[in-house]
mmCIF file of C-alpha atoms in Angstrom:
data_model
loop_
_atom_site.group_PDB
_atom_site.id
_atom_site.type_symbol
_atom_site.label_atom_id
_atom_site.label_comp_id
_atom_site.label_asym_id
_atom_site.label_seq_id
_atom_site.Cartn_x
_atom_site.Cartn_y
_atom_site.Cartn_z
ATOM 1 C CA UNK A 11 85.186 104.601 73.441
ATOM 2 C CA UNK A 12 85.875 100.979 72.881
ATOM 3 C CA UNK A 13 89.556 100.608 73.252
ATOM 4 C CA UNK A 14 92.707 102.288 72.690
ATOM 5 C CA UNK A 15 93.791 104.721 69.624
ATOM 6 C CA UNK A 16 94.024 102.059 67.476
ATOM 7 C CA UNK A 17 91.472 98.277 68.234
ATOM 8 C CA UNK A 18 91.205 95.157 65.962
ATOM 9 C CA UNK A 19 87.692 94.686 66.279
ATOM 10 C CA UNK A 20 86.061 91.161 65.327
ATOM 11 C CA UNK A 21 82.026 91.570 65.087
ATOM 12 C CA UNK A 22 80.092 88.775 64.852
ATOM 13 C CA UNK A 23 76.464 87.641 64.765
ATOM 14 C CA UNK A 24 76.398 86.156 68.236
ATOM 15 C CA UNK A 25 78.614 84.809 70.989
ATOM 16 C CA UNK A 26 81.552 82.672 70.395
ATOM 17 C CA UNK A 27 80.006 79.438 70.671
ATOM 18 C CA UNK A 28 81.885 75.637 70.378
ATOM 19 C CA UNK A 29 82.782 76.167 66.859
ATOM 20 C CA UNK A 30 84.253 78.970 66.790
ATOM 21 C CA UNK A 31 86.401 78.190 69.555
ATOM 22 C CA UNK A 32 89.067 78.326 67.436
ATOM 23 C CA UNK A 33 88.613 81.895 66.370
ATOM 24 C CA UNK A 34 88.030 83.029 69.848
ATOM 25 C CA UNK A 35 91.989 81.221 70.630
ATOM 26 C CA UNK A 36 93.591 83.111 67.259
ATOM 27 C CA UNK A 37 92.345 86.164 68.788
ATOM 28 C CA UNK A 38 93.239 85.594 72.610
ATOM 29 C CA UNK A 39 97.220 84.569 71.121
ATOM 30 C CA UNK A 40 96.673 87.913 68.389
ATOM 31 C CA UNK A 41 95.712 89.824 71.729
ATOM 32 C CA UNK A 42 98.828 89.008 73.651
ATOM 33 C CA UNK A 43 101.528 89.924 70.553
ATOM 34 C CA UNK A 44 99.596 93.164 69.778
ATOM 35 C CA UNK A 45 98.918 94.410 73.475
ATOM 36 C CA UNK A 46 102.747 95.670 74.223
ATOM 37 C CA UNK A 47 102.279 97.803 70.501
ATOM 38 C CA UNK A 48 99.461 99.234 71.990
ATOM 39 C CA UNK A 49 96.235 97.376 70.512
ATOM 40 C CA UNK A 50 93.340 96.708 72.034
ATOM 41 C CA UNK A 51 91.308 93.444 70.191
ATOM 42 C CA UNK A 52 87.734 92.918 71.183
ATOM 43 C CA UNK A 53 85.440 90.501 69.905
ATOM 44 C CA UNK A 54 81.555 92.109 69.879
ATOM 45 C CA UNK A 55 78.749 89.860 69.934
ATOM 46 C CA UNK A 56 76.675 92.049 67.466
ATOM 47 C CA UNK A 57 73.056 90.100 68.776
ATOM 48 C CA UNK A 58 73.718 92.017 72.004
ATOM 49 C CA UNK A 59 75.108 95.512 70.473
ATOM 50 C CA UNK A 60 72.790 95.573 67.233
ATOM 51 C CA UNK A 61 73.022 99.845 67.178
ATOM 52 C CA UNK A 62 76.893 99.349 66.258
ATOM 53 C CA UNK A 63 75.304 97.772 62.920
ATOM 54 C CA UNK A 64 75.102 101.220 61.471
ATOM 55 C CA UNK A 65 77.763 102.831 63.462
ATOM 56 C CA UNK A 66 80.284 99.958 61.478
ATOM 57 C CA UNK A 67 77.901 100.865 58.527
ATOM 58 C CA UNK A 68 77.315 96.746 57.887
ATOM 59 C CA UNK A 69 75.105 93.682 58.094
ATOM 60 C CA UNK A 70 74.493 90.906 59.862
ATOM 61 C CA UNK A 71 74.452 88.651 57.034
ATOM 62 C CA UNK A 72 77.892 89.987 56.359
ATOM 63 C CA UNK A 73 79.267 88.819 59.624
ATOM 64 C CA UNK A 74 81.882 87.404 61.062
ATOM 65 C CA UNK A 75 84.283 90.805 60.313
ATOM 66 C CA UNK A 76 87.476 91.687 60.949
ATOM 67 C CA UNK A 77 88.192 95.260 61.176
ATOM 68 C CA UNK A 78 90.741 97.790 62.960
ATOM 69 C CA UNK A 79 88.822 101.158 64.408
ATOM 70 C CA UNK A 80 91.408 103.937 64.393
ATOM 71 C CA UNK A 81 89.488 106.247 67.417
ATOM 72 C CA UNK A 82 92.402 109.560 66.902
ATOM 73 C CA UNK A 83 91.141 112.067 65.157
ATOM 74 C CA UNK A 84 88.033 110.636 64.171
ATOM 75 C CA UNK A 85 86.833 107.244 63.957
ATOM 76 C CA UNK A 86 88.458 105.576 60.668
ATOM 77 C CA UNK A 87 87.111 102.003 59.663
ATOM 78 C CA UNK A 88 89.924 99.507 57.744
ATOM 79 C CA UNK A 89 88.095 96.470 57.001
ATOM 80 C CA UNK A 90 89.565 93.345 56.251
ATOM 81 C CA UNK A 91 89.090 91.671 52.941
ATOM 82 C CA UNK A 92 86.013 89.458 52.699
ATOM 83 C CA UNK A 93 86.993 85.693 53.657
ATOM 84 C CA UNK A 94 89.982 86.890 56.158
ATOM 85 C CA UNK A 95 90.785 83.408 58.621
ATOM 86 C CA UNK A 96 90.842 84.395 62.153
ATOM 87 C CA UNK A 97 94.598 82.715 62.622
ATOM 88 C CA UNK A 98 97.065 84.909 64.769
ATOM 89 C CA UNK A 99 99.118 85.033 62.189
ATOM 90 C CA UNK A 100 96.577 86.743 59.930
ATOM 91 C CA UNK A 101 95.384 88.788 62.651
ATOM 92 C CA UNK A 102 98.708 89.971 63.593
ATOM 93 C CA UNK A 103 99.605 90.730 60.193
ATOM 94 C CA UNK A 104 96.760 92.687 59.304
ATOM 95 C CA UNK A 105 97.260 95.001 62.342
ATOM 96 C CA UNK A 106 101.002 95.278 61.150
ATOM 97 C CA UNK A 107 99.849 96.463 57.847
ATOM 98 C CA UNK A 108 97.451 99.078 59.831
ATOM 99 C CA UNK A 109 100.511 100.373 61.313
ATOM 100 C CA UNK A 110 103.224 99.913 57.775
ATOM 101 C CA UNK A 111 100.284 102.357 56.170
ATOM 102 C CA UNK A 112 99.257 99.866 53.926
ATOM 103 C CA UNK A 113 95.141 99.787 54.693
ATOM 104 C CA UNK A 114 92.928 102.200 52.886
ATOM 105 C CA UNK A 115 89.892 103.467 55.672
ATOM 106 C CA UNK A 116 86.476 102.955 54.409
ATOM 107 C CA UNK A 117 84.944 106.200 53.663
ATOM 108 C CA UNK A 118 81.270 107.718 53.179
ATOM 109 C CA UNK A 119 81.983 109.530 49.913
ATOM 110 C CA UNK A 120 81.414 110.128 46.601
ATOM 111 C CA UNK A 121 83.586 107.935 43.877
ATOM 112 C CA UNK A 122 85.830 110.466 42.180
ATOM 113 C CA UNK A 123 85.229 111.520 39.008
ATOM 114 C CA UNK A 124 87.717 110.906 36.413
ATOM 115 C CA UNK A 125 87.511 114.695 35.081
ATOM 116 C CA UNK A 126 88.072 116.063 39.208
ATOM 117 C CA UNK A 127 90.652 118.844 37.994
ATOM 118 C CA UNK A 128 89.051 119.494 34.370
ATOM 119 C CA UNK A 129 86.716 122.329 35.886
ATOM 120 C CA UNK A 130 87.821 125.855 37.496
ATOM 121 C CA UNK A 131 86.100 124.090 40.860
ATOM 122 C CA UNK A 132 88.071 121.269 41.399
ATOM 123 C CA UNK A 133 85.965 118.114 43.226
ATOM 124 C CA UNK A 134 87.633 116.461 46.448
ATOM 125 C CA UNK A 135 86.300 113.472 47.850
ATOM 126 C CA UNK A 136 87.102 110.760 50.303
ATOM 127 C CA UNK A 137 89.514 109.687 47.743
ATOM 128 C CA UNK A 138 91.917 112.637 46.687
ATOM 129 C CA UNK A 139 91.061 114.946 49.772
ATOM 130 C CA UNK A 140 94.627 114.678 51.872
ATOM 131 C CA UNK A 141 96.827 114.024 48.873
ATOM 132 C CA UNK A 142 95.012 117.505 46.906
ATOM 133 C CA UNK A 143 94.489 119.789 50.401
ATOM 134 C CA UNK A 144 98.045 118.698 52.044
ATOM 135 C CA UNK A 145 100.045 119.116 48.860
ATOM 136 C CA UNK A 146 102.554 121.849 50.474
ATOM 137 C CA UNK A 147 102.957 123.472 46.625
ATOM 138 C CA UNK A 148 99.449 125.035 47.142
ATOM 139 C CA UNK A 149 97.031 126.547 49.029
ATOM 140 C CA UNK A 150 93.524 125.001 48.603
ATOM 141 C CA UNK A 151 90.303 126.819 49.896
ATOM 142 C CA UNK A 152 87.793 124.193 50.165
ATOM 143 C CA UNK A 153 83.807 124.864 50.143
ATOM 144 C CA UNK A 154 82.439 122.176 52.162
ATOM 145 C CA UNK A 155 78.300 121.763 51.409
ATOM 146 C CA UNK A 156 75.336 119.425 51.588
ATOM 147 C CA UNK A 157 74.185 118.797 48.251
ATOM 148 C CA UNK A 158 70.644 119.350 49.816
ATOM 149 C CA UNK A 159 71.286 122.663 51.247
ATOM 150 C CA UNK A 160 69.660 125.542 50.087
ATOM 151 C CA UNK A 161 72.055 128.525 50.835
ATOM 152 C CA UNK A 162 75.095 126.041 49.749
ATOM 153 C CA UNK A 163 72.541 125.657 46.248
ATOM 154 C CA UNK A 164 72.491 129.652 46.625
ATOM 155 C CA UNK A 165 76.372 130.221 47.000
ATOM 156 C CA UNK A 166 77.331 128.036 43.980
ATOM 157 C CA UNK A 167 77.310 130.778 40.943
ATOM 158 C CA UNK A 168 79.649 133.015 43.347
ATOM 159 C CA UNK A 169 82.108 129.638 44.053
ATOM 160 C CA UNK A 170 82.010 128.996 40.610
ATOM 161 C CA UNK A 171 83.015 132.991 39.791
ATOM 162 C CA UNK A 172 85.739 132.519 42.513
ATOM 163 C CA UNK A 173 87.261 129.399 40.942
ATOM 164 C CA UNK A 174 87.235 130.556 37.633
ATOM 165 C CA UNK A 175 89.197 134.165 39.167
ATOM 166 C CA UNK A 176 92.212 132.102 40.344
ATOM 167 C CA UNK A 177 92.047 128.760 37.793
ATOM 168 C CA UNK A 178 95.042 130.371 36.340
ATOM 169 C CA UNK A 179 96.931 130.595 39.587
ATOM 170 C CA UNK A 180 99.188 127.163 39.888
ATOM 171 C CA UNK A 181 99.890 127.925 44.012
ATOM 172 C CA UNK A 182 96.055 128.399 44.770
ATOM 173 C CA UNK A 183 93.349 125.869 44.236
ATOM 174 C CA UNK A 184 89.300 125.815 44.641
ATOM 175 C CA UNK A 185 87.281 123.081 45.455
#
């Protein structure tokens, strides 16, 4: 575990060294206004911890990044845009819009497809899966599968028969 529910994380390629002195005070001041909310900030040298690479799912040539790691139920990546200065002012304010709601987590998933409701099935990904499955209007039974799987493969025709059963039903959905 690297911090507390909710860390501003700041990877870069190595140690702070004399130039970036000035990102290493933004986040020391950012530290001290977002401690008392209950933030942790952490700066990780990723030379030292290069098997986060993949955990944070990025690059070294990407590098320096600014992200928040939400650790509650699950870890959740929020990245900050590309280009984000490390002031404490910017840090600050992107942890504030972590906590307004406003960031979007970076998810593994499929893009959804424009025609997601068109079939009997109805596709949830990254994208629509709380606003579709926590819509109170509707129960939603959800097949989750590997796309690789062979008994998923196997179980598709009877999904398919099941959606197409209740695709007339407005308070029931399959997905």
């Amino acid at each position: 575990k690297i911090g507390n529910e909710k860390s501003l994380l700041s990877l870069a390629p190595g140690p702070f060294e004399t130039e970036d002195a000035d990102r290493l005070a933004a986040l020391t001041a950012a530290a001290k206004k977002l401690k008392p909310e209950g933030w942790a900030v952490v700066h990780l040298n990723m030379a030292k911890h290069d098997n986060l690479l993949k955990f944070f799912d990025v690059k070294i040539a990407d590098q320096p990044i600014l992200l928040v790691l939400k650790q509650k139920g699950g870890n959740f990546k929020y990245f900050a845009p590309k280009g984000t200065e490390y002031t404490e002012a910017s840090l600050v304010s992107f942890a504030g819009d972590y906590d307004a709601g406003k960031l979007k987590p970076k998810l593994k998933s499929s893009k959804l497809a424009a025609d997601w409701d068109s079939k009997p099935v109805k596709e949830l990904t990254g994208e629509n899966f709380d606003e579709v499955t926590l819509d109170p209007s509707r129960a939603v039974f959800v097949k989750f599968y590997a796309p690789w799987c062979g008994a998923c493969k196997s179980m598709a025709a009877d999904w398919d028969e099941l959606g197409e059963k209740y695709d007339s039903k407005n308070d029931l959905m399959i997905a």
